């Protein structure tokens, strides 16, 4: 078996093993092994192959891995439930004041109250949800 084939098999095996770890370390080592396989084809010198593997693996671990982790593993937090409504716009259905009222958010009618005490928002006014307090949307009129 030629050294290039051994490096190729090692690279593919490391990349396949990445499925189990999910930390992208084995993927970077597999990339280094594939580059070492190419070096083995070109040079045929085992020392050069090992040096290429080492330099490529370290470079991939330090440079490519952090960028890939940010891109693929650290997705932004997805708001779900009532918290997803914060920042959305709606229309007042029944007069909203500091005590209560109703707004239409999407296709649903929500209990609502105004964000400012004493503020009265008339039906048909567009509003923005600034907070969800229990089952009540706290809203302010759009400017």
Coordinates of C-alpha atoms in Angstrom, one line a residue:
X1 CA 0.0 0.0 0.0
X2 CA 1.4 3.4 -1.0
X3 CA 1.8 6.2 1.6
X4 CA -0.6 8.4 -0.5
X5 CA -3.3 5.7 -0.2
X6 CA -2.7 5.4 3.6
X7 CA -3.0 9.2 4.1
X8 CA -6.1 9.2 1.9
X9 CA -7.8 6.4 3.9
X10 CA -6.8 8.1 7.2
X11 CA -8.2 11.4 6.0
X12 CA -11.5 9.9 5.0
X13 CA -11.7 7.9 8.2
X14 CA -11.1 11.0 10.3
X15 CA -13.7 13.0 8.4
X16 CA -16.2 10.1 8.8
X17 CA -15.5 10.0 12.5
X18 CA -16.4 13.7 12.8
X19 CA -20.0 12.7 12.6
X20 CA -19.7 11.2 16.1
X21 CA -17.8 14.1 17.7
X22 CA -19.3 17.1 16.1
X23 CA -16.5 19.4 17.3
X24 CA -14.8 19.8 13.9
X25 CA -11.4 18.7 15.3
X26 CA -11.4 15.4 13.4
X27 CA -12.6 17.2 10.3
X28 CA -9.5 19.5 10.4
X29 CA -7.2 16.5 11.0
X30 CA -8.8 14.7 8.1
X31 CA -8.2 17.8 5.9
X32 CA -4.5 17.7 7.0
X33 CA -4.3 14.0 6.1
X34 CA -5.8 14.6 2.7
X35 CA -3.2 17.3 2.0
X36 CA -0.5 14.9 3.2
X37 CA -1.8 12.4 0.7
X38 CA -1.3 14.9 -2.0
X39 CA 2.2 15.6 -0.7
X40 CA 2.9 11.9 -0.8
X41 CA 1.9 11.7 -4.4
X42 CA 4.1 14.6 -5.4
X43 CA 7.2 14.0 -3.2
X44 CA 7.2 10.4 -2.1
X45 CA 9.1 11.5 1.0
X46 CA 7.5 10.4 4.3
X47 CA 9.1 13.2 6.3
X48 CA 7.6 15.8 4.0
X49 CA 4.2 14.1 4.3
X50 CA 4.3 14.3 8.1
X51 CA 5.4 17.9 8.0
X52 CA 2.6 18.8 5.6
X53 CA 0.1 16.9 7.8
X54 CA 1.3 18.8 10.9
X55 CA 1.3 22.3 9.4
X56 CA -2.0 21.8 7.5
X57 CA -3.7 20.3 10.6
X58 CA -2.5 23.1 12.9
X59 CA -3.4 25.8 10.4
X60 CA -6.9 24.3 9.9
X61 CA -7.5 24.0 13.6
X62 CA -6.4 27.6 14.3
X63 CA -7.8 29.3 11.3
X64 CA -10.7 27.4 9.7
X65 CA -12.2 25.7 12.8
X66 CA -13.2 28.8 14.7
X67 CA -14.8 30.4 11.6
X68 CA -16.7 27.2 10.9
X69 CA -17.8 26.8 14.5
X70 CA -19.2 30.4 14.5
X71 CA -20.9 29.7 11.2
X72 CA -22.4 26.3 11.7
X73 CA -22.6 25.5 15.4
X74 CA -23.5 28.8 17.0
X75 CA -26.8 29.8 15.5
X76 CA -28.7 32.8 16.9
X77 CA -31.2 32.1 19.6
X78 CA -34.6 31.6 18.1
X79 CA -37.4 33.2 20.1
X80 CA -40.5 31.1 20.5
X81 CA -43.9 31.5 22.0
X82 CA -45.1 34.9 23.1
X83 CA -41.5 36.3 23.2
X84 CA -41.4 36.0 19.4
X85 CA -44.1 38.7 19.3
X86 CA -41.9 41.4 20.7
X87 CA -41.1 44.0 18.0
X88 CA -44.0 42.9 15.8
X89 CA -46.7 45.2 14.7
X90 CA -50.4 44.9 15.0
X91 CA -53.7 46.9 14.8
X92 CA -55.8 48.0 17.7
X93 CA -59.2 46.3 17.6
X94 CA -60.7 47.7 20.9
X95 CA -59.4 50.9 22.5
X96 CA -56.2 50.3 24.4
X97 CA -55.2 52.2 27.5
X98 CA -53.2 51.5 30.7
X99 CA -56.0 49.2 31.9
X100 CA -56.6 47.0 28.9
X101 CA -57.9 46.7 25.3
X102 CA -57.4 44.4 22.3
X103 CA -55.0 44.2 19.4
X104 CA -54.8 42.0 16.3
X105 CA -51.3 40.5 16.0
X106 CA -51.0 38.4 12.9
X107 CA -54.3 36.5 12.8
X108 CA -54.9 36.5 16.6
X109 CA -56.6 38.9 18.9
X110 CA -54.6 39.6 22.1
X111 CA -55.4 41.4 25.3
X112 CA -53.3 44.5 25.4
X113 CA -52.5 47.6 27.4
X114 CA -50.5 50.7 26.6
X115 CA -46.9 51.0 27.6
X116 CA -47.5 54.6 29.0
X117 CA -49.9 55.2 31.8
X118 CA -52.8 57.4 30.7
X119 CA -52.2 56.8 27.0
X120 CA -55.3 56.0 25.0
X121 CA -54.9 54.2 21.6
X122 CA -57.9 54.2 19.3
X123 CA -59.1 51.3 17.1
X124 CA -57.4 51.1 13.7
X125 CA -54.1 52.5 15.1
X126 CA -51.0 50.6 14.2
X127 CA -49.0 49.5 17.3
X128 CA -45.7 47.8 18.1
X129 CA -45.4 45.1 20.8
X130 CA -42.7 46.2 23.3
X131 CA -43.3 43.5 26.0
X132 CA -45.4 40.5 26.8
X133 CA -46.8 40.4 30.3
X134 CA -48.4 37.1 30.9
X135 CA -51.1 36.9 28.2
X136 CA -51.2 40.6 27.6
X137 CA -49.3 42.5 24.9
X138 CA -47.9 45.8 26.1
X139 CA -47.9 48.1 23.0
X140 CA -47.0 51.5 21.9
X141 CA -48.4 53.4 18.9
X142 CA -46.2 53.4 15.8
X143 CA -44.7 56.7 14.9

